[in-house]
mmCIF file of C-alpha atoms in Angstrom:
data_model
loop_
_atom_site.group_PDB
_atom_site.id
_atom_site.type_symbol
_atom_site.label_atom_id
_atom_site.label_comp_id
_atom_site.label_asym_id
_atom_site.label_seq_id
_atom_site.Cartn_x
_atom_site.Cartn_y
_atom_site.Cartn_z
ATOM 1 C CA UNK W 9 -37.110 33.473 -19.788
ATOM 2 C CA UNK W 10 -36.768 29.666 -19.896
ATOM 3 C CA UNK W 11 -32.973 29.842 -19.555
ATOM 4 C CA UNK W 12 -33.323 32.231 -16.606
ATOM 5 C CA UNK W 13 -35.673 29.807 -14.871
ATOM 6 C CA UNK W 14 -33.332 26.881 -15.539
ATOM 7 C CA UNK W 15 -30.443 28.916 -14.189
ATOM 8 C CA UNK W 16 -32.378 29.671 -11.027
ATOM 9 C CA UNK W 17 -33.214 25.979 -10.678
ATOM 10 C CA UNK W 18 -29.521 25.020 -10.835
ATOM 11 C CA UNK W 19 -28.686 27.703 -8.287
ATOM 12 C CA UNK W 20 -31.462 26.487 -5.964
ATOM 13 C CA UNK W 21 -30.213 22.887 -6.280
ATOM 14 C CA UNK W 22 -26.800 24.018 -5.047
ATOM 15 C CA UNK W 23 -28.370 25.731 -2.044
ATOM 16 C CA UNK W 24 -30.708 22.821 -1.254
ATOM 17 C CA UNK W 25 -27.719 20.493 -1.389
ATOM 18 C CA UNK W 26 -25.754 22.891 0.826
ATOM 19 C CA UNK W 27 -28.590 23.169 3.320
ATOM 20 C CA UNK W 28 -28.959 19.404 3.497
ATOM 21 C CA UNK W 29 -25.246 18.768 3.937
ATOM 22 C CA UNK W 30 -24.220 21.680 6.119
ATOM 23 C CA UNK W 31 -27.119 23.371 7.900
ATOM 24 C CA UNK W 32 -28.803 20.149 8.994
ATOM 25 C CA UNK W 33 -25.527 19.010 10.596
ATOM 26 C CA UNK W 34 -25.933 15.425 9.414
ATOM 27 C CA UNK W 35 -22.154 15.506 9.067
ATOM 28 C CA UNK W 36 -19.664 17.242 11.369
ATOM 29 C CA UNK W 37 -18.637 20.771 10.389
ATOM 30 C CA UNK W 38 -15.286 21.772 8.942
ATOM 31 C CA UNK W 39 -12.560 22.741 11.455
ATOM 32 C CA UNK W 40 -14.324 21.360 14.539
ATOM 33 C CA UNK W 41 -10.940 21.139 16.323
ATOM 34 C CA UNK W 42 -9.992 24.735 15.739
ATOM 35 C CA UNK W 43 -7.218 26.613 13.987
ATOM 36 C CA UNK W 44 -4.389 24.119 14.320
ATOM 37 C CA UNK W 45 -2.121 25.984 16.743
ATOM 38 C CA UNK W 46 1.607 25.579 15.962
ATOM 39 C CA UNK W 47 0.832 23.855 12.660
ATOM 40 C CA UNK W 48 -1.055 26.904 11.436
ATOM 41 C CA UNK W 49 1.843 29.166 12.393
ATOM 42 C CA UNK W 50 4.258 26.844 10.545
ATOM 43 C CA UNK W 51 2.134 26.770 7.406
ATOM 44 C CA UNK W 52 1.565 30.520 7.399
ATOM 45 C CA UNK W 53 5.330 30.979 7.543
ATOM 46 C CA UNK W 54 5.915 28.417 4.794
ATOM 47 C CA UNK W 55 3.257 30.011 2.598
ATOM 48 C CA UNK W 56 4.983 33.382 2.850
ATOM 49 C CA UNK W 57 8.227 31.730 1.727
ATOM 50 C CA UNK W 58 6.493 29.980 -1.169
ATOM 51 C CA UNK W 59 7.156 32.435 -3.986
ATOM 52 C CA UNK W 60 10.867 33.064 -3.375
ATOM 53 C CA UNK W 61 11.422 29.306 -3.160
ATOM 54 C CA UNK W 62 9.514 28.428 -6.323
ATOM 55 C CA UNK W 63 9.802 31.492 -8.537
ATOM 56 C CA UNK W 64 13.538 32.003 -8.054
ATOM 57 C CA UNK W 65 14.196 28.325 -8.742
ATOM 58 C CA UNK W 66 15.374 27.388 -5.245
ATOM 59 C CA UNK W 67 12.975 24.450 -5.224
ATOM 60 C CA UNK W 68 13.659 23.082 -8.700
ATOM 61 C CA UNK W 69 13.984 20.342 -9.648
ATOM 62 C CA UNK W 70 11.674 18.849 -7.023
ATOM 63 C CA UNK W 71 12.553 15.563 -5.353
ATOM 64 C CA UNK W 72 12.194 12.798 -7.904
ATOM 65 C CA UNK W 73 9.539 10.321 -6.812
ATOM 66 C CA UNK W 74 9.774 6.662 -7.756
ATOM 67 C CA UNK W 75 6.292 5.141 -7.580
ATOM 68 C CA UNK W 76 6.000 1.407 -7.028
ATOM 69 C CA UNK W 77 3.398 0.197 -9.526
ATOM 70 C CA UNK W 78 0.991 -2.696 -9.827
ATOM 71 C CA UNK W 79 -1.218 -3.354 -12.824
ATOM 72 C CA UNK W 80 -4.942 -3.334 -12.037
ATOM 73 C CA UNK W 81 -6.176 -4.273 -15.513
ATOM 74 C CA UNK W 82 -5.232 -3.942 -19.151
ATOM 75 C CA UNK W 83 -6.889 -4.262 -22.527
ATOM 76 C CA UNK W 84 -5.539 -4.139 -26.073
ATOM 77 C CA UNK W 85 -5.587 -0.346 -26.009
ATOM 78 C CA UNK W 86 -5.078 0.774 -22.386
ATOM 79 C CA UNK W 87 -3.541 -0.145 -19.039
ATOM 80 C CA UNK W 88 -4.557 0.966 -15.531
ATOM 81 C CA UNK W 89 -1.877 0.919 -12.862
ATOM 82 C CA UNK W 90 -1.865 1.982 -9.226
ATOM 83 C CA UNK W 91 1.242 3.263 -7.525
ATOM 84 C CA UNK W 92 2.498 4.411 -4.134
ATOM 85 C CA UNK W 93 5.408 6.643 -3.174
ATOM 86 C CA UNK W 94 6.605 8.534 -0.139
ATOM 87 C CA UNK W 95 5.510 12.141 -0.186
ATOM 88 C CA UNK W 96 8.338 14.353 -1.481
ATOM 89 C CA UNK W 97 7.541 17.162 0.991
ATOM 90 C CA UNK W 98 10.464 18.407 3.062
ATOM 91 C CA UNK W 99 11.014 16.998 6.539
ATOM 92 C CA UNK W 100 9.229 19.834 8.350
ATOM 93 C CA UNK W 101 6.132 19.536 6.190
ATOM 94 C CA UNK W 102 6.133 15.727 6.276
ATOM 95 C CA UNK W 103 6.248 15.817 10.075
ATOM 96 C CA UNK W 104 3.154 18.063 10.052
ATOM 97 C CA UNK W 105 1.236 15.540 7.933
ATOM 98 C CA UNK W 106 -0.673 12.814 9.789
ATOM 99 C CA UNK W 107 1.067 9.430 9.408
ATOM 100 C CA UNK W 108 -1.773 8.156 7.190
ATOM 101 C CA UNK W 109 -1.050 10.905 4.647
ATOM 102 C CA UNK W 110 2.691 10.430 4.237
ATOM 103 C CA UNK W 111 2.343 7.692 1.627
ATOM 104 C CA UNK W 112 0.990 9.136 -1.627
ATOM 105 C CA UNK W 113 -1.223 7.096 -3.933
ATOM 106 C CA UNK W 114 -1.861 7.482 -7.637
ATOM 107 C CA UNK W 115 -3.766 5.735 -10.398
ATOM 108 C CA UNK W 116 -2.463 5.944 -13.956
ATOM 109 C CA UNK W 117 -4.519 5.171 -17.047
ATOM 110 C CA UNK W 118 -2.240 4.994 -20.099
ATOM 111 C CA UNK W 119 -2.790 4.214 -23.791
ATOM 112 C CA UNK W 120 -0.870 1.139 -24.914
ATOM 113 C CA UNK W 121 1.409 0.788 -27.915
ATOM 114 C CA UNK W 122 2.109 4.534 -28.128
ATOM 115 C CA UNK W 123 5.575 5.913 -27.287
ATOM 116 C CA UNK W 124 5.492 8.420 -24.380
ATOM 117 C CA UNK W 125 6.994 11.206 -26.485
ATOM 118 C CA UNK W 126 3.897 10.982 -28.706
ATOM 119 C CA UNK W 127 1.494 11.091 -25.752
ATOM 120 C CA UNK W 128 0.207 13.684 -23.316
ATOM 121 C CA UNK W 129 -0.561 13.127 -19.640
ATOM 122 C CA UNK W 130 -2.798 15.173 -17.347
ATOM 123 C CA UNK W 131 -2.558 15.017 -13.551
ATOM 124 C CA UNK W 132 -6.099 15.173 -12.113
ATOM 125 C CA UNK W 133 -6.535 16.679 -8.618
ATOM 126 C CA UNK W 134 -9.498 16.063 -6.314
ATOM 127 C CA UNK W 135 -12.338 18.282 -5.123
ATOM 128 C CA UNK W 136 -13.318 18.787 -1.487
ATOM 129 C CA UNK W 137 -16.649 16.986 -1.186
ATOM 130 C CA UNK W 138 -16.612 13.288 -0.477
ATOM 131 C CA UNK W 139 -18.797 10.926 -2.454
ATOM 132 C CA UNK W 140 -19.894 7.345 -2.106
ATOM 133 C CA UNK W 141 -20.277 7.367 1.691
ATOM 134 C CA UNK W 142 -23.526 5.732 2.857
ATOM 135 C CA UNK W 143 -24.031 8.517 5.370
ATOM 136 C CA UNK W 144 -23.640 11.109 2.630
ATOM 137 C CA UNK W 145 -25.867 9.563 0.001
ATOM 138 C CA UNK W 146 -26.655 12.819 -1.698
ATOM 139 C CA UNK W 147 -22.946 13.343 -2.361
ATOM 140 C CA UNK W 148 -22.801 10.063 -4.191
ATOM 141 C CA UNK W 149 -25.952 10.811 -6.173
ATOM 142 C CA UNK W 150 -25.031 14.376 -7.050
ATOM 143 C CA UNK W 151 -21.352 13.681 -7.635
ATOM 144 C CA UNK W 152 -19.701 16.728 -6.088
ATOM 145 C CA UNK W 153 -16.262 15.305 -5.518
ATOM 146 C CA UNK W 154 -13.903 12.347 -5.723
ATOM 147 C CA UNK W 155 -11.288 11.588 -3.106
ATOM 148 C CA UNK W 156 -10.477 8.188 -4.545
ATOM 149 C CA UNK W 157 -9.961 7.479 -8.245
ATOM 150 C CA UNK W 158 -13.242 6.474 -9.842
ATOM 151 C CA UNK W 159 -14.796 9.699 -11.037
ATOM 152 C CA UNK W 160 -11.604 11.207 -12.392
ATOM 153 C CA UNK W 161 -10.749 7.983 -14.206
ATOM 154 C CA UNK W 162 -14.194 8.060 -15.838
ATOM 155 C CA UNK W 163 -13.513 11.634 -16.870
ATOM 156 C CA UNK W 164 -10.167 10.686 -18.378
ATOM 157 C CA UNK W 165 -11.148 7.314 -19.865
ATOM 158 C CA UNK W 166 -12.389 8.553 -23.266
ATOM 159 C CA UNK W 167 -9.195 10.617 -23.673
ATOM 160 C CA UNK W 168 -7.183 7.418 -24.122
ATOM 161 C CA UNK W 169 -8.379 7.346 -27.745
ATOM 162 C CA UNK W 170 -6.661 10.702 -28.256
ATOM 163 C CA UNK W 171 -3.386 9.469 -26.769
ATOM 164 C CA UNK W 172 -3.918 11.351 -23.512
ATOM 165 C CA UNK W 173 -3.037 9.524 -20.292
ATOM 166 C CA UNK W 174 -4.713 10.307 -16.948
ATOM 167 C CA UNK W 175 -2.821 10.338 -13.654
ATOM 168 C CA UNK W 176 -5.076 10.653 -10.579
ATOM 169 C CA UNK W 177 -3.526 11.763 -7.290
ATOM 170 C CA UNK W 178 -5.297 10.810 -4.075
ATOM 171 C CA UNK W 179 -5.186 13.954 -1.955
ATOM 172 C CA UNK W 180 -3.455 14.069 1.429
ATOM 173 C CA UNK W 181 -5.994 13.875 4.294
ATOM 174 C CA UNK W 182 -8.608 12.266 2.029
ATOM 175 C CA UNK W 183 -9.488 8.758 0.870
ATOM 176 C CA UNK W 184 -7.049 6.164 2.182
ATOM 177 C CA UNK W 185 -4.813 9.039 3.306
ATOM 178 C CA UNK W 186 -7.427 10.365 5.722
ATOM 179 C CA UNK W 187 -6.473 10.758 9.410
ATOM 180 C CA UNK W 188 -8.039 8.255 11.767
ATOM 181 C CA UNK W 189 -10.138 10.836 13.657
ATOM 182 C CA UNK W 190 -11.417 12.686 10.585
ATOM 183 C CA UNK W 191 -14.889 11.911 9.286
ATOM 184 C CA UNK W 192 -15.263 12.118 5.531
ATOM 185 C CA UNK W 193 -14.143 15.387 3.960
ATOM 186 C CA UNK W 194 -14.512 17.450 7.114
ATOM 187 C CA UNK W 195 -10.995 18.630 7.849
ATOM 188 C CA UNK W 196 -10.388 18.915 11.579
ATOM 189 C CA UNK W 197 -8.346 22.138 11.664
ATOM 190 C CA UNK W 198 -7.884 25.215 9.491
ATOM 191 C CA UNK W 199 -4.207 24.298 9.271
ATOM 192 C CA UNK W 200 -5.229 21.043 7.543
ATOM 193 C CA UNK W 201 -6.574 23.018 4.583
ATOM 194 C CA UNK W 202 -3.240 24.788 4.080
ATOM 195 C CA UNK W 203 -1.345 21.552 4.694
ATOM 196 C CA UNK W 204 -3.479 19.756 2.108
ATOM 197 C CA UNK W 205 -2.788 22.448 -0.473
ATOM 198 C CA UNK W 206 0.947 22.674 0.085
ATOM 199 C CA UNK W 207 1.441 18.880 0.045
ATOM 200 C CA UNK W 208 -0.684 18.574 -3.099
ATOM 201 C CA UNK W 209 1.482 21.192 -4.854
ATOM 202 C CA UNK W 210 4.697 19.382 -3.943
ATOM 203 C CA UNK W 211 3.402 15.943 -4.912
ATOM 204 C CA UNK W 212 1.919 17.171 -8.203
ATOM 205 C CA UNK W 213 5.104 18.952 -9.252
ATOM 206 C CA UNK W 214 7.166 15.851 -8.468
ATOM 207 C CA UNK W 215 4.796 13.709 -10.541
ATOM 208 C CA UNK W 216 5.024 16.129 -13.483
ATOM 209 C CA UNK W 217 8.821 16.072 -13.160
ATOM 210 C CA UNK W 218 8.743 12.250 -13.119
ATOM 211 C CA UNK W 219 6.528 12.148 -16.214
ATOM 212 C CA UNK W 220 8.963 14.469 -17.963
ATOM 213 C CA UNK W 221 12.401 13.147 -16.986
ATOM 214 C CA UNK W 222 11.707 9.462 -16.299
ATOM 215 C CA UNK W 223 8.877 8.653 -18.698
ATOM 216 C CA UNK W 224 9.558 11.207 -21.441
ATOM 217 C CA UNK W 225 5.998 12.401 -22.073
ATOM 218 C CA UNK W 226 5.715 14.919 -24.887
ATOM 219 C CA UNK W 227 3.131 17.158 -23.224
ATOM 220 C CA UNK W 228 1.734 17.490 -19.736
ATOM 221 C CA UNK W 229 -1.099 19.259 -17.954
ATOM 222 C CA UNK W 230 -2.815 19.554 -14.603
ATOM 223 C CA UNK W 231 -6.543 19.831 -13.978
ATOM 224 C CA UNK W 232 -8.942 19.699 -11.068
ATOM 225 C CA UNK W 233 -12.547 20.128 -10.057
ATOM 226 C CA UNK W 234 -13.616 22.640 -7.389
ATOM 227 C CA UNK W 235 -10.892 22.670 -4.711
ATOM 228 C CA UNK W 236 -8.803 20.550 -7.078
ATOM 229 C CA UNK W 237 -9.067 23.378 -9.589
ATOM 230 C CA UNK W 238 -7.538 25.809 -7.089
ATOM 231 C CA UNK W 239 -4.651 23.404 -6.549
ATOM 232 C CA UNK W 240 -4.290 22.886 -10.302
ATOM 233 C CA UNK W 241 -4.030 26.666 -10.735
ATOM 234 C CA UNK W 242 -1.294 26.798 -8.109
ATOM 235 C CA UNK W 243 0.662 23.951 -9.665
ATOM 236 C CA UNK W 244 0.382 25.422 -13.171
ATOM 237 C CA UNK W 245 1.484 28.803 -11.850
ATOM 238 C CA UNK W 246 4.554 27.524 -10.016
ATOM 239 C CA UNK W 247 5.716 24.912 -12.522
ATOM 240 C CA UNK W 248 8.779 26.202 -14.417
ATOM 241 C CA UNK W 249 8.053 24.425 -17.701
ATOM 242 C CA UNK W 250 4.985 24.840 -19.950
ATOM 243 C CA UNK W 251 2.006 22.770 -18.866
ATOM 244 C CA UNK W 252 -1.702 23.052 -19.639
ATOM 245 C CA UNK W 253 -3.570 24.386 -16.590
ATOM 246 C CA UNK W 254 -7.243 23.455 -16.435
ATOM 247 C CA UNK W 255 -9.289 24.541 -13.380
ATOM 248 C CA UNK W 256 -12.922 23.429 -13.486
ATOM 249 C CA UNK W 257 -15.701 24.970 -11.324
ATOM 250 C CA UNK W 258 -13.098 26.491 -9.047
ATOM 251 C CA UNK W 259 -12.734 29.832 -7.222
ATOM 252 C CA UNK W 260 -9.656 32.016 -7.126
ATOM 253 C CA UNK W 261 -9.281 31.462 -3.370
ATOM 254 C CA UNK W 262 -10.544 29.288 -0.517
ATOM 255 C CA UNK W 263 -11.924 32.509 0.993
ATOM 256 C CA UNK W 264 -14.743 32.344 -1.534
ATOM 257 C CA UNK W 265 -15.742 28.814 -0.530
ATOM 258 C CA UNK W 266 -15.522 29.096 3.251
ATOM 259 C CA UNK W 267 -16.327 32.762 3.895
ATOM 260 C CA UNK W 268 -18.749 33.664 1.088
ATOM 261 C CA UNK W 269 -20.205 30.477 -0.396
ATOM 262 C CA UNK W 270 -22.350 27.686 0.953
ATOM 263 C CA UNK W 271 -19.519 26.076 2.927
ATOM 264 C CA UNK W 272 -19.653 28.931 5.438
ATOM 265 C CA UNK W 273 -22.737 27.147 6.843
ATOM 266 C CA UNK W 274 -20.654 24.025 7.379
ATOM 267 C CA UNK W 275 -17.824 25.720 9.275
ATOM 268 C CA UNK W 276 -17.429 25.410 13.059
ATOM 269 C CA UNK W 277 -17.259 29.154 13.756
ATOM 270 C CA UNK W 278 -18.091 28.780 17.435
ATOM 271 C CA UNK W 279 -15.311 26.229 17.972
ATOM 272 C CA UNK W 280 -12.864 28.604 16.284
ATOM 273 C CA UNK W 281 -13.974 31.435 18.554
ATOM 274 C CA UNK W 282 -13.721 29.259 21.676
ATOM 275 C CA UNK W 283 -10.126 28.330 20.842
ATOM 276 C CA UNK W 284 -9.234 32.008 20.616
ATOM 277 C CA UNK W 285 -11.058 32.679 23.887
ATOM 278 C CA UNK W 286 -8.951 29.992 25.580
ATOM 279 C CA UNK W 287 -5.925 32.023 24.473
ATOM 280 C CA UNK W 288 -7.536 35.111 26.095
ATOM 281 C CA UNK W 289 -8.324 36.590 22.684
ATOM 282 C CA UNK W 290 -11.875 37.941 22.660
ATOM 283 C CA UNK W 291 -13.544 38.093 19.253
ATOM 284 C CA UNK W 292 -17.066 38.324 17.912
ATOM 285 C CA UNK W 293 -18.120 35.780 15.296
ATOM 286 C CA UNK W 294 -17.765 38.463 12.625
ATOM 287 C CA UNK W 295 -14.182 39.062 13.766
ATOM 288 C CA UNK W 296 -13.505 35.312 13.695
ATOM 289 C CA UNK W 297 -14.738 35.232 10.098
ATOM 290 C CA UNK W 298 -12.444 38.141 9.273
ATOM 291 C CA UNK W 299 -9.498 36.270 10.775
ATOM 292 C CA UNK W 300 -10.418 33.289 8.607
ATOM 293 C CA UNK W 301 -10.386 35.561 5.553
ATOM 294 C CA UNK W 302 -6.892 36.708 6.475
ATOM 295 C CA UNK W 303 -5.591 33.154 6.927
ATOM 296 C CA UNK W 304 -7.201 31.835 3.751
ATOM 297 C CA UNK W 305 -5.962 34.802 1.721
ATOM 298 C CA UNK W 306 -2.765 32.737 1.520
ATOM 299 C CA UNK W 307 -4.651 30.575 -1.021
ATOM 300 C CA UNK W 308 -5.472 33.536 -3.317
ATOM 301 C CA UNK W 309 -4.196 32.404 -6.707
ATOM 302 C CA UNK W 310 -4.381 35.943 -8.139
ATOM 303 C CA UNK W 311 -1.248 36.585 -6.061
ATOM 304 C CA UNK W 312 0.580 33.706 -7.739
ATOM 305 C CA UNK W 313 2.829 34.204 -10.787
ATOM 306 C CA UNK W 314 1.321 34.052 -14.269
ATOM 307 C CA UNK W 315 1.875 30.559 -15.741
ATOM 308 C CA UNK W 316 4.595 30.139 -18.372
ATOM 309 C CA UNK W 317 2.003 29.793 -21.145
ATOM 310 C CA UNK W 318 -1.244 31.493 -20.042
ATOM 311 C CA UNK W 319 -2.889 30.709 -23.396
ATOM 312 C CA UNK W 320 -2.907 27.055 -22.233
ATOM 313 C CA UNK W 321 -4.973 28.020 -19.159
ATOM 314 C CA UNK W 322 -8.668 27.206 -19.685
ATOM 315 C CA UNK W 323 -11.200 27.726 -16.895
ATOM 316 C CA UNK W 324 -14.565 25.986 -17.150
ATOM 317 C CA UNK W 325 -17.140 27.737 -14.957
ATOM 318 C CA UNK W 326 -20.879 27.346 -14.385
ATOM 319 C CA UNK W 327 -23.312 30.162 -15.142
ATOM 320 C CA UNK W 328 -25.445 29.584 -12.031
ATOM 321 C CA UNK W 329 -22.967 28.246 -9.489
ATOM 322 C CA UNK W 330 -24.217 28.533 -5.918
ATOM 323 C CA UNK W 331 -20.745 27.799 -4.540
ATOM 324 C CA UNK W 332 -18.474 29.816 -6.850
ATOM 325 C CA UNK W 333 -19.648 33.302 -7.924
ATOM 326 C CA UNK W 334 -18.771 34.521 -11.410
ATOM 327 C CA UNK W 335 -16.638 37.376 -10.110
ATOM 328 C CA UNK W 336 -14.240 34.887 -8.497
ATOM 329 C CA UNK W 337 -13.522 33.148 -11.804
ATOM 330 C CA UNK W 338 -13.160 36.452 -13.643
ATOM 331 C CA UNK W 339 -10.709 37.793 -11.039
ATOM 332 C CA UNK W 340 -8.249 35.026 -11.844
ATOM 333 C CA UNK W 341 -8.730 35.372 -15.584
ATOM 334 C CA UNK W 342 -7.979 39.098 -15.237
ATOM 335 C CA UNK W 343 -4.842 38.325 -13.199
ATOM 336 C CA UNK W 344 -3.652 35.905 -15.901
ATOM 337 C CA UNK W 345 -3.981 37.762 -19.240
ATOM 338 C CA UNK W 346 -4.307 35.361 -22.145
ATOM 339 C CA UNK W 347 -6.229 32.736 -20.192
ATOM 340 C CA UNK W 348 -9.704 31.655 -21.306
ATOM 341 C CA UNK W 349 -12.992 31.136 -19.464
ATOM 342 C CA UNK W 350 -15.607 28.785 -20.889
ATOM 343 C CA UNK W 351 -19.094 28.976 -19.408
ATOM 344 C CA UNK W 352 -21.376 25.963 -19.104
ATOM 345 C CA UNK W 353 -25.055 26.197 -18.226
ATOM 346 C CA UNK W 354 -25.715 24.835 -14.762
ATOM 347 C CA UNK W 355 -24.845 24.994 -11.088
ATOM 348 C CA UNK W 356 -21.912 23.629 -9.145
ATOM 349 C CA UNK W 357 -23.555 20.303 -8.390
ATOM 350 C CA UNK W 358 -25.322 19.718 -11.715
ATOM 351 C CA UNK W 359 -22.272 20.626 -13.787
ATOM 352 C CA UNK W 360 -20.321 17.729 -12.281
ATOM 353 C CA UNK W 361 -22.884 15.439 -13.882
ATOM 354 C CA UNK W 362 -23.821 17.254 -17.083
ATOM 355 C CA UNK W 363 -20.606 18.691 -18.492
ATOM 356 C CA UNK W 364 -17.919 16.003 -18.569
ATOM 357 C CA UNK W 365 -17.625 16.463 -22.338
ATOM 358 C CA UNK W 366 -16.851 20.163 -21.826
ATOM 359 C CA UNK W 367 -14.176 19.297 -19.277
ATOM 360 C CA UNK W 368 -12.621 16.805 -21.687
ATOM 361 C CA UNK W 369 -12.733 19.310 -24.533
ATOM 362 C CA UNK W 370 -10.907 21.846 -22.382
ATOM 363 C CA UNK W 371 -8.228 19.256 -21.568
ATOM 364 C CA UNK W 372 -7.686 18.483 -25.251
ATOM 365 C CA UNK W 373 -7.628 22.139 -26.269
ATOM 366 C CA UNK W 374 -5.319 23.133 -23.424
ATOM 367 C CA UNK W 375 -2.820 20.435 -24.342
ATOM 368 C CA UNK W 376 -3.000 21.469 -27.992
ATOM 369 C CA UNK W 377 -1.704 24.895 -26.909
ATOM 370 C CA UNK W 378 1.415 23.409 -25.299
ATOM 371 C CA UNK W 379 4.362 22.788 -27.599
ATOM 372 C CA UNK W 380 5.784 19.295 -27.839
ATOM 373 C CA UNK W 381 8.705 18.830 -25.466
ATOM 374 C CA UNK W 382 11.332 18.558 -28.193
ATOM 375 C CA UNK W 383 10.851 22.229 -29.082
ATOM 376 C CA UNK W 384 11.087 23.647 -25.555
#
């Protein structure tokens, strides 16, 4: 009875947070500038070409990035560096990115005095709720995302003692890569969501390739929280060599977040309908939502290939998540036989605060299930 009441409390917290952030309109809604026009058509076409390109090896190896590094600080046991590199996306995709997003940024926390072949490195991808903005105080307090580096570095910091490095990618369209007209996390167009995902996949795969071929790391993995977990699933699925894949508090598709979960209250449905009306396409709001489902079905990870080593896939999900229903997590586990789901008690918001140790444990265990590079 007590656990049921606590579970309900966590679920209510998620909905109170969602109501405050989305229904009160203290921040602009997602997709206030519509579908994205030609960009959406481009990205839909590119998404349909994704599997032949990646699965049949046409896009491997990825372009090799060469980050330019500067040291932020170092101690006797660890070093933090920040780097920049030009996005490795192809010319067509790079042209679709806003100019602010074409330079990628990473932070890299590495144990010192340990040879790379004896270390592991995990690429951490970002969630989709901004934190630390004065106008979004509750985000900072409740910790539901991290578009810069701080939260993910805190998550990875204790792993240094276990010879696990943390590489944090700043997402396109977020943080210092955010377009000038965009406020916070609120993407302007539906096409931006697909663009963000595709660019994140390309940049992450190039970073993993760099860690492997240039730095010689013995093991690698990719993890992410919320939206970052969806992207981590995609990267782990499409990467041709064994990596640990660690999605935390993430759905199997963006459809769940924007059409079923709390974010549907923060979506500019009327603006999306008005854009269609301007094209002489008459739709009800329900039909607009159905069109959104169709577009976002391109992000359904259950349609992606099974990762090379599914036993190194560990999902961490919350028992009372108001954003991500249990069935969404279980759908992806079912699609990837051999993967594991670990349940933590809490909601979407509270689990970001309460369960860092569980996230770290999943990272360690996932990497333990990947063979050292010499034996590949």
